PDB file of C-alpha atoms in Angstrom:
ATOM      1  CA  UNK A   1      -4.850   3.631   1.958  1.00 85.00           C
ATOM      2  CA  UNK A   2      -3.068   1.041   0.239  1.00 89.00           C
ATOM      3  CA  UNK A   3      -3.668  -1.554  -2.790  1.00 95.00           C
ATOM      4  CA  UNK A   4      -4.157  -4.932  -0.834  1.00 97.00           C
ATOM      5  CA  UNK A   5      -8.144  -6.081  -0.454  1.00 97.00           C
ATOM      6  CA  UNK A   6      -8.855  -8.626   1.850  1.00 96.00           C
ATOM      7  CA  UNK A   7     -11.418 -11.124   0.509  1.00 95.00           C
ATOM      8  CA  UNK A   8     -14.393  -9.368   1.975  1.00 94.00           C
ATOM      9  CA  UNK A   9     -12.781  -6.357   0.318  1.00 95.00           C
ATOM     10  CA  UNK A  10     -12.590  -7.840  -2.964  1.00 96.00           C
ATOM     11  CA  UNK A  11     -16.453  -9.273  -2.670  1.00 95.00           C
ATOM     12  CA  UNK A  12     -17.313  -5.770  -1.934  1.00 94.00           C
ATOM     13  CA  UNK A  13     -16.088  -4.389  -4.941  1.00 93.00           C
ATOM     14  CA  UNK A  14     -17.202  -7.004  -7.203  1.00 94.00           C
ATOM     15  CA  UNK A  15     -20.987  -5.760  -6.350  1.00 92.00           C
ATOM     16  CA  UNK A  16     -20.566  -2.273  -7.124  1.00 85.00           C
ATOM     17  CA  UNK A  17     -22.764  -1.343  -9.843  1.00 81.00           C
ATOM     18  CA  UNK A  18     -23.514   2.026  -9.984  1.00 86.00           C
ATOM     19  CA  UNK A  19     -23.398   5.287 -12.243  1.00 84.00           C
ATOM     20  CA  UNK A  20     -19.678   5.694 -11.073  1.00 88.00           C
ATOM     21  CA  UNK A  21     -18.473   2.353 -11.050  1.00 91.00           C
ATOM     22  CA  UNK A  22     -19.144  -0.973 -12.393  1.00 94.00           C
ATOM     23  CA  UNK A  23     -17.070  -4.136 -12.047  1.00 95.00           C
ATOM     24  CA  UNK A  24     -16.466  -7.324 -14.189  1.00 96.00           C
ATOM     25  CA  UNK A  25     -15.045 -10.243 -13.185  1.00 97.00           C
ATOM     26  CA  UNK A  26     -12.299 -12.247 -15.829  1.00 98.00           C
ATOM     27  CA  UNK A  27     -11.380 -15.817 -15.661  1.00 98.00           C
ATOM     28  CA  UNK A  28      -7.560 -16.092 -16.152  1.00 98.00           C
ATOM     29  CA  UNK A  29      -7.404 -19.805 -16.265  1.00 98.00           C
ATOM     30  CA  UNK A  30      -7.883 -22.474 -18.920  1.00 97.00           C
ATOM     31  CA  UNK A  31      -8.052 -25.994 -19.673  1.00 96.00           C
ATOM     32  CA  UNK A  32      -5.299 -27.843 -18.675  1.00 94.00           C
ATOM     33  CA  UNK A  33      -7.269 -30.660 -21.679  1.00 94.00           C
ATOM     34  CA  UNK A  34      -5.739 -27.486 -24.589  1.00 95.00           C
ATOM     35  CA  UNK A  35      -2.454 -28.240 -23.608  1.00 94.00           C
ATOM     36  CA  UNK A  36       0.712 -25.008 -23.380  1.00 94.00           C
ATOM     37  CA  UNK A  37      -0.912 -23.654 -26.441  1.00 95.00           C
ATOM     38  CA  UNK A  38      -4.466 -23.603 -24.425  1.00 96.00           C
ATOM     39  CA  UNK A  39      -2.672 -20.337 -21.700  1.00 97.00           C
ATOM     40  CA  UNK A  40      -1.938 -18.183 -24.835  1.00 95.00           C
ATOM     41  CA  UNK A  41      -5.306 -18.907 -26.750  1.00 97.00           C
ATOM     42  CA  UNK A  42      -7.466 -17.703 -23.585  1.00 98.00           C
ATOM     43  CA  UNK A  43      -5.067 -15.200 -22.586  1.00 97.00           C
ATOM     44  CA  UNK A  44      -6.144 -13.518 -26.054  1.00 97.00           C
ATOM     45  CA  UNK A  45     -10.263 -13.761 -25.318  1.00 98.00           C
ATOM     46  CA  UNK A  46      -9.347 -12.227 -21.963  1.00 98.00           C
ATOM     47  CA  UNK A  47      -7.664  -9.425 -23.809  1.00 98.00           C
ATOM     48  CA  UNK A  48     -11.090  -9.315 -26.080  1.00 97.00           C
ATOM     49  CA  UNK A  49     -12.968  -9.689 -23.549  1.00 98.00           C
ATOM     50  CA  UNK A  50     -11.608  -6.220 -21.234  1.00 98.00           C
ATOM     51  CA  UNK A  51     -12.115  -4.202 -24.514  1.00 97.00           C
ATOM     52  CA  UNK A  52     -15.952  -5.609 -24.817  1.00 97.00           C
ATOM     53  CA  UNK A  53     -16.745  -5.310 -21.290  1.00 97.00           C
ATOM     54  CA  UNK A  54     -15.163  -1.467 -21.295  1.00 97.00           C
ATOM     55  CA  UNK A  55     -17.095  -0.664 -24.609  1.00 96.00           C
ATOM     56  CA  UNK A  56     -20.262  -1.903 -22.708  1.00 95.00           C
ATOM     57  CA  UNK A  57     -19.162   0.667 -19.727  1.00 94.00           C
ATOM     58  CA  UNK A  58     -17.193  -1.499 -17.419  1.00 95.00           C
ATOM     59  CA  UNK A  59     -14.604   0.695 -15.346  1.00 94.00           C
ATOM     60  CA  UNK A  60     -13.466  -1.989 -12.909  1.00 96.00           C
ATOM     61  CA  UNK A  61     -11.938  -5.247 -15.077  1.00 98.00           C
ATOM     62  CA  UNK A  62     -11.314  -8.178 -11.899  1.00 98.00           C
ATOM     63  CA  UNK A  63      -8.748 -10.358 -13.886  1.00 98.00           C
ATOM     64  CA  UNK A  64      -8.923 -13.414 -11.430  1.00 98.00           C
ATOM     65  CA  UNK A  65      -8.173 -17.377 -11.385  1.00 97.00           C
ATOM     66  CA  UNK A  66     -10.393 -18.532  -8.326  1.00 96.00           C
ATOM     67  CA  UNK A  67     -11.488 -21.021 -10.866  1.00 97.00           C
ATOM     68  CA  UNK A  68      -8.306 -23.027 -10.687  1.00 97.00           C
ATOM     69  CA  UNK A  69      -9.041 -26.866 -10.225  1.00 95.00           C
ATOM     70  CA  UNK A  70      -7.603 -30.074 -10.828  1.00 94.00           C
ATOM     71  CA  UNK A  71      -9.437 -29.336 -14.912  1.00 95.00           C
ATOM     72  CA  UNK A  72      -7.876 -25.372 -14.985  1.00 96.00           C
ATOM     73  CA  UNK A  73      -4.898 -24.118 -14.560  1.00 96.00           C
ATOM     74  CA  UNK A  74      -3.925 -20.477 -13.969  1.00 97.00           C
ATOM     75  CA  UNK A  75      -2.316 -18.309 -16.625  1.00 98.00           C
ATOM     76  CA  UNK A  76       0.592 -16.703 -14.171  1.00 97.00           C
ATOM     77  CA  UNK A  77      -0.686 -13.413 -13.070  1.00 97.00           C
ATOM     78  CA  UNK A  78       1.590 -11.006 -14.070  1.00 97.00           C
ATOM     79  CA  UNK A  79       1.727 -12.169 -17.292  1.00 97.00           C
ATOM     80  CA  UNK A  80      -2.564 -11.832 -17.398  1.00 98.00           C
ATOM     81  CA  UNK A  81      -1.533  -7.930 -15.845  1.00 98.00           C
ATOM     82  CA  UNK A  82       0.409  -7.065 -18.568  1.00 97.00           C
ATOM     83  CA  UNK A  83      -0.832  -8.388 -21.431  1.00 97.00           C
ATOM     84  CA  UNK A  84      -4.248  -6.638 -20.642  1.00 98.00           C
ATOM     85  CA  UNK A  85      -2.588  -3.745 -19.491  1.00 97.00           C
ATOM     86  CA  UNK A  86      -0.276  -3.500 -22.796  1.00 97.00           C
ATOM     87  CA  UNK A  87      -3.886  -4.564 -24.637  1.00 97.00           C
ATOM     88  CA  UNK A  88      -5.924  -1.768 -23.341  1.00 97.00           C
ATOM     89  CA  UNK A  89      -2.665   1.209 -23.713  1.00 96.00           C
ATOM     90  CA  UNK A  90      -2.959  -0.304 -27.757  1.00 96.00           C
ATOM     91  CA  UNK A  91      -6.632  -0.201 -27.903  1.00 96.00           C
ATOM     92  CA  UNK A  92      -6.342   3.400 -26.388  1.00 96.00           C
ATOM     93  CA  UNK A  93      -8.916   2.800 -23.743  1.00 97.00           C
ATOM     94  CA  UNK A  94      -6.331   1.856 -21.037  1.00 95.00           C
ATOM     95  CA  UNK A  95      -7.167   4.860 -18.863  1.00 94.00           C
ATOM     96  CA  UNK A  96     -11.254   4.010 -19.205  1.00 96.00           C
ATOM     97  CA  UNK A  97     -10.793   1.089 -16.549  1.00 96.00           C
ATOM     98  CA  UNK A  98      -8.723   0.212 -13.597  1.00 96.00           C
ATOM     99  CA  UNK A  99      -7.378  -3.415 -13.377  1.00 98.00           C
ATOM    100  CA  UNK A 100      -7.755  -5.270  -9.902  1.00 98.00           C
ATOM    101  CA  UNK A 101      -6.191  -9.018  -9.561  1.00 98.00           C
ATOM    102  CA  UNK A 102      -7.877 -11.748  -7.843  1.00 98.00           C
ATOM    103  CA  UNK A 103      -5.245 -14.258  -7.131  1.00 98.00           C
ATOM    104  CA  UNK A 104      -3.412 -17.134  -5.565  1.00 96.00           C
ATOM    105  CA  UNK A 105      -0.463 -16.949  -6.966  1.00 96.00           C
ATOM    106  CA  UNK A 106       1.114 -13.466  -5.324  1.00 96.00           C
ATOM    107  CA  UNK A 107       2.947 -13.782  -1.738  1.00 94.00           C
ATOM    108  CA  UNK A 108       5.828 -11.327  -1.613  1.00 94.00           C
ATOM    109  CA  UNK A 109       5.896  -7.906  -1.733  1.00 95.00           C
ATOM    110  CA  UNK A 110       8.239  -7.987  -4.887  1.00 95.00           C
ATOM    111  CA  UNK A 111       5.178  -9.512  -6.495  1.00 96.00           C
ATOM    112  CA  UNK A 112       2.660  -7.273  -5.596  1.00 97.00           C
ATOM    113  CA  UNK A 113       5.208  -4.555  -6.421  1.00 96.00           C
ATOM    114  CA  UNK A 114       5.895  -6.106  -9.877  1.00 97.00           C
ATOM    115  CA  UNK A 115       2.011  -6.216 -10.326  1.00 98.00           C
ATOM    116  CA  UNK A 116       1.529  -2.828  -9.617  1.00 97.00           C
ATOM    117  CA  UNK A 117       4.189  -2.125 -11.688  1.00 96.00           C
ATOM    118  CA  UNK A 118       2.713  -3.379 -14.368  1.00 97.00           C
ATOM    119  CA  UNK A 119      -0.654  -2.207 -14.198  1.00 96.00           C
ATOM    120  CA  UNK A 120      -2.509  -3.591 -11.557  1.00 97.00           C
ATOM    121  CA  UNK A 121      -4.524  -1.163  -9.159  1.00 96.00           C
ATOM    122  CA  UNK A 122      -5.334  -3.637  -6.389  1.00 97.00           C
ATOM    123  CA  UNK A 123      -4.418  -6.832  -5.390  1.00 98.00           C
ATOM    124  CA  UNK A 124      -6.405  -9.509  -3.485  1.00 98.00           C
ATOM    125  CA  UNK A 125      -4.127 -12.500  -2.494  1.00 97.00           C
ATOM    126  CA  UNK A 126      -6.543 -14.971  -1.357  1.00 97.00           C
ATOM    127  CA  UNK A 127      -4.887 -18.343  -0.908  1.00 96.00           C
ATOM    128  CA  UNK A 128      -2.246 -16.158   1.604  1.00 95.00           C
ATOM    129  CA  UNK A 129      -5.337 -14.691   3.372  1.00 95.00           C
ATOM    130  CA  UNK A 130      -6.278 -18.336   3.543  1.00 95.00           C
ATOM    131  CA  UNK A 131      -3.266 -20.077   4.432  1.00 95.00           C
ATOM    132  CA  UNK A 132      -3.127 -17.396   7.121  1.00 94.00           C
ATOM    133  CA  UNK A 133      -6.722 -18.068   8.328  1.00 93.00           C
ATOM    134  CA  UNK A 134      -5.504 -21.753   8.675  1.00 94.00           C
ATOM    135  CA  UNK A 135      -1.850 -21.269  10.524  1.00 95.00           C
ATOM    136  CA  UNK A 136      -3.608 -18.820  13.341  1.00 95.00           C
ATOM    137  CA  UNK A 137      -6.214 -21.599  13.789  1.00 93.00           C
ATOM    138  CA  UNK A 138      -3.573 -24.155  14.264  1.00 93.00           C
ATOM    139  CA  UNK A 139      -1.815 -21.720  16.799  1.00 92.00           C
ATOM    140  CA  UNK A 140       1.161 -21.399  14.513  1.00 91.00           C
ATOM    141  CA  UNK A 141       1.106 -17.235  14.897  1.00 91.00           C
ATOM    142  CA  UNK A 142       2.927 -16.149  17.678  1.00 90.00           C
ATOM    143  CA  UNK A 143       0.494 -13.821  19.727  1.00 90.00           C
ATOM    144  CA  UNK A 144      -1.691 -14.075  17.616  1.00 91.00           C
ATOM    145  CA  UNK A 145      -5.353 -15.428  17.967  1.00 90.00           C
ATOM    146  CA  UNK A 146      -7.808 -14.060  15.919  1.00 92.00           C
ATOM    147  CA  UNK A 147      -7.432 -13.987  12.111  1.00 94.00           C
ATOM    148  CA  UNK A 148      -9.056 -10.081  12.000  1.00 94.00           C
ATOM    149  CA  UNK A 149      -6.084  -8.824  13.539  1.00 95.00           C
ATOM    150  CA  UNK A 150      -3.451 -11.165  11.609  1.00 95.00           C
ATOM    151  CA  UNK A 151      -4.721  -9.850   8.320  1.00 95.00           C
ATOM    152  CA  UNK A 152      -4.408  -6.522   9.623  1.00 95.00           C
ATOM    153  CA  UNK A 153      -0.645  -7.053  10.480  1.00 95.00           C
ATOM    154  CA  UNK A 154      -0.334  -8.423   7.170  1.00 95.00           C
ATOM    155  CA  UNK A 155      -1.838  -6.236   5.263  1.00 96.00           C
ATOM    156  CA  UNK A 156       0.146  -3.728   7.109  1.00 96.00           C
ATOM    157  CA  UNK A 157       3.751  -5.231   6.613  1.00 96.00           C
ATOM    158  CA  UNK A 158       3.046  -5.703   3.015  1.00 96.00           C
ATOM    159  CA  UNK A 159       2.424  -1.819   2.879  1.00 95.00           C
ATOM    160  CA  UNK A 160       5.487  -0.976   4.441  1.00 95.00           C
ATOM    161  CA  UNK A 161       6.979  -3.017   2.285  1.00 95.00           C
ATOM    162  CA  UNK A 162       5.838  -1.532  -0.524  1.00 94.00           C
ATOM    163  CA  UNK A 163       6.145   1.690   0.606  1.00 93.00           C
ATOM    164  CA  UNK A 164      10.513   0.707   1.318  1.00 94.00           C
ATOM    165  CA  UNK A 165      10.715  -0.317  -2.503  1.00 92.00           C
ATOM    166  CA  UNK A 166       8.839   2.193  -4.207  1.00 92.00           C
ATOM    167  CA  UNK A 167      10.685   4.863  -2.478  1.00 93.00           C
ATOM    168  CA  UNK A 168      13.917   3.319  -3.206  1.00 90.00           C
ATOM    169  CA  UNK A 169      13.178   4.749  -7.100  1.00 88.00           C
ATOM    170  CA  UNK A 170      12.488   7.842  -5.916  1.00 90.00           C
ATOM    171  CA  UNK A 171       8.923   7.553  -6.309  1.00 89.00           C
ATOM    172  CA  UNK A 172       6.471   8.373  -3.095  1.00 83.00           C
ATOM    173  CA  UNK A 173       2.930   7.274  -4.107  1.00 89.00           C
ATOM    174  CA  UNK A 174       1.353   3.971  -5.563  1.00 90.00           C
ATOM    175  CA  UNK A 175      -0.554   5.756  -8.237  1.00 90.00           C
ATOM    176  CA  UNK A 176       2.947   7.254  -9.723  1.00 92.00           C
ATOM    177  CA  UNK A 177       4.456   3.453  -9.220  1.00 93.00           C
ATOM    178  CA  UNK A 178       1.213   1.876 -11.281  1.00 93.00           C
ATOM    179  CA  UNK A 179       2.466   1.096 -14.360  1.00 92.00           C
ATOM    180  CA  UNK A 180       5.573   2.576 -14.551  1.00 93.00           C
ATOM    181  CA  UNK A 181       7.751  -0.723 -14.952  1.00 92.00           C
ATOM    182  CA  UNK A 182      11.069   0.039 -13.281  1.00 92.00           C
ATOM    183  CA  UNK A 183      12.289  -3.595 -13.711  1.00 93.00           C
ATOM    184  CA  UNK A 184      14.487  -5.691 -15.955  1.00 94.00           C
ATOM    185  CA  UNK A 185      13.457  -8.912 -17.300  1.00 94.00           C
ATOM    186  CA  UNK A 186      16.141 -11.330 -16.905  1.00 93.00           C
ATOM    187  CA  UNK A 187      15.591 -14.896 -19.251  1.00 93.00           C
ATOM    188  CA  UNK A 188      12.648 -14.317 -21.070  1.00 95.00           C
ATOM    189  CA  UNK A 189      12.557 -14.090 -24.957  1.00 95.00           C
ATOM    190  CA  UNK A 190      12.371 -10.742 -27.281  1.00 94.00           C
ATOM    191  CA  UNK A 191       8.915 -11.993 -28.650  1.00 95.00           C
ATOM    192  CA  UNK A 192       7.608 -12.575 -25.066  1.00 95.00           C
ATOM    193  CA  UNK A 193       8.774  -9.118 -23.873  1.00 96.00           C
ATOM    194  CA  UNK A 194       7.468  -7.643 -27.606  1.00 95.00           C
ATOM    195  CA  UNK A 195       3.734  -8.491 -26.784  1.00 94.00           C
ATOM    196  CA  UNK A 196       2.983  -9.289 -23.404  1.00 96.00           C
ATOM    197  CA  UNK A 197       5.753  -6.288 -21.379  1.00 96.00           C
ATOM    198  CA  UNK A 198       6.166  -4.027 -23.742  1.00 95.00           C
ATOM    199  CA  UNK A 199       9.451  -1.613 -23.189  1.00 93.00           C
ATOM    200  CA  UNK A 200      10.733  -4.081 -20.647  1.00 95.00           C
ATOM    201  CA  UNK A 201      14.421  -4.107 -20.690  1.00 93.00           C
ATOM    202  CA  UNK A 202      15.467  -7.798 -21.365  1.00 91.00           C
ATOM    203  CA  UNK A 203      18.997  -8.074 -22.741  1.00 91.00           C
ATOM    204  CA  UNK A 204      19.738 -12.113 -22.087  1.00 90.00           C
ATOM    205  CA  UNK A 205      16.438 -13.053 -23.715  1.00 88.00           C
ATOM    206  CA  UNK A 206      14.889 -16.688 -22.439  1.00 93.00           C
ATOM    207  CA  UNK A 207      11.859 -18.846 -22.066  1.00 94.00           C
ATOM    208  CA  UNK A 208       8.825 -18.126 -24.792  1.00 95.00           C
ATOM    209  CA  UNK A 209       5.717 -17.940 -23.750  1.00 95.00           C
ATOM    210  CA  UNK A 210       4.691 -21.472 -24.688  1.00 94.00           C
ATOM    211  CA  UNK A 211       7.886 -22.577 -21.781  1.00 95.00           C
ATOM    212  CA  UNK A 212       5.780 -20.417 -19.337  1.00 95.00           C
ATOM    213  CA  UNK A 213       2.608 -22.477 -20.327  1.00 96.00           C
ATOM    214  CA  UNK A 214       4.313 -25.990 -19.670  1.00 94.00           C
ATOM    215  CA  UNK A 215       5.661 -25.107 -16.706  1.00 94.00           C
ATOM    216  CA  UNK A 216       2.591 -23.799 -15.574  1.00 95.00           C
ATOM    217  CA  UNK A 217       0.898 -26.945 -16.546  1.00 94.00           C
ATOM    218  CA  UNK A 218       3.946 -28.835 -14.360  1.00 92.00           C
ATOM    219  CA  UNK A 219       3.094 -26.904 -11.212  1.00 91.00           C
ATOM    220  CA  UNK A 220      -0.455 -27.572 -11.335  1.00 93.00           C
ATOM    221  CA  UNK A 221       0.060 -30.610 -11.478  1.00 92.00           C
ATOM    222  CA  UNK A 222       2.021 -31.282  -8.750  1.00 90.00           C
ATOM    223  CA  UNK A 223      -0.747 -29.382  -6.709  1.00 89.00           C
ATOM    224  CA  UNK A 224      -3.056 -31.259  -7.673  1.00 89.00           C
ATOM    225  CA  UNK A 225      -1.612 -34.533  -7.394  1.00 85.00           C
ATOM    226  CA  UNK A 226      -1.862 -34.996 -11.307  1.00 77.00           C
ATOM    227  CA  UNK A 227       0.605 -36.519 -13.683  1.00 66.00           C
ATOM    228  CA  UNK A 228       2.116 -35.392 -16.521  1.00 58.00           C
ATOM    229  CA  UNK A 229       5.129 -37.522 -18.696  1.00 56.00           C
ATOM    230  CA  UNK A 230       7.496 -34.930 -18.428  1.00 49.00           C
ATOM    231  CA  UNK A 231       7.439 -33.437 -14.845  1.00 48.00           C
ATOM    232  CA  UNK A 232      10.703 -31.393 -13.846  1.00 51.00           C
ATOM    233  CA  UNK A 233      12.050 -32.184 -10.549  1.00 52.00           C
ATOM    234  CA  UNK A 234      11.911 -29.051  -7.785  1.00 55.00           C
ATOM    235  CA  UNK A 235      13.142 -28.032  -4.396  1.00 57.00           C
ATOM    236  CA  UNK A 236      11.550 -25.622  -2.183  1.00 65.00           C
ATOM    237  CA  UNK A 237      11.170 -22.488  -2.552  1.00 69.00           C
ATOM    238  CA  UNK A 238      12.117 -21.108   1.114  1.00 73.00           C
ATOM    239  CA  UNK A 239      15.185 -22.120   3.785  1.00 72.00           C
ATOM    240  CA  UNK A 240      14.854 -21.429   7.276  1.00 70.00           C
ATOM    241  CA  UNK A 241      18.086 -20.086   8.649  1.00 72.00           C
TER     242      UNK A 241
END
């Protein structure tokens, strides 16, 4: 009914081997050890590696970066969307395989919208399925006890909100909104745009792709209580009103 899997969801899927569907599973990280230039080397084998795995039958590609740790960092999901998305449309097998993400990163419906948007079929948001697990255990959901019932709600607002911005373009179904890229980029750069969201409309241009990969690299480390010589300062990302 709508493109959110819950974890169990996701696990689910990721067994189905049969003669309608079969799934792989794609890391999206890489070794923090490789550096900025490390995100765009693997991002490459993960574009080689859809076209193997859908020339060996694969129809269900599960891009996903549960391997993050303190030694891997996550290429930024979108970017892993598109670039296999924008792969698979050149290779001409695009329609041979759906995409599905497996990620941390998404928490808003903008970005599951801009993830459908750019190719992805289904999303599975599993650190906000766990963060949620944790808040109703500490009591912090109001009338809310069980974590069955807040995934449900969650599940169910994100729909909504889906449902509010797709319809805004006109547009009344997820499988018309899947892929269709009704956005503007705003500050990234022409060569960025060129490989990784092709057609994007981008007319200030921006941070390359090797920017993304530092500040990647800067985030994860502040998650993971690393250090790094060259770490940006940052506020939050949310005020309470």
């Amino acid at each position: 009914d709508q493109p959110i899997l819950r974890n169990a969801e996701l696990e689910t899927l990721r067994s189905v081997s049969t003669d309608v569907f079969r799934a792989h599973t794609i890391d999206i990280t890489w070794p923090i050890h490789e550096g900025p230039a490390g995100m765009q080397k693997r991002l490459a084998n993960v574009c080689d590696e859809a076209t193997d795995h859908i020339a060996a039958g694969i129809n269900i590609l599960i891009l996903s970066d549960r391997a993050t740790g303190p030694d891997r960092a996550p290429i930024p999901s979108l970017l892993a969307v598109s670039a296999v998305h924008h792969h698979l449309v050149r290779e001409g097998t695009r329609l041979r395989a759906g995409l599905v993400l497996e990620s941390g990163e998404p928490r808003e419906v903008h970005h599951f919208a801009v993830l459908i948007g750019y190719g992805a079929s289904a999303i599975n948001p599993y650190l906000m399925f766990e963060s949620l697990g944790e808040l109703v255990r500490d009591g912090k959901v109001n009338g809310v006890d069980d974590v069955e019932t807040a995934e449900k709600n969650v599940v169910k607002g994100i729909a909504k909100g889906l449902l509010k911005t797709i319809s805004k373009m006109g547009i009344s179904t997820i499988q018309s909104y899947n892929g269709a890229q009704i956005f503007e980029a705003v500050g990234l750069a022409p060569e960025l745009i060129d490989r990784y969201f092709v057609g994007t409309a981008s007319r200030i241009g921006g941070i390359d792709a090797k920017i993304l990969a530092v500040e990647t690299l800067e985030r994860h480390a502040r998650g993971f209580g690393l250090t790094t010589d060259d770490l940006l300062p940052v506020g939050g990302v949310y005020a309470w009103r």
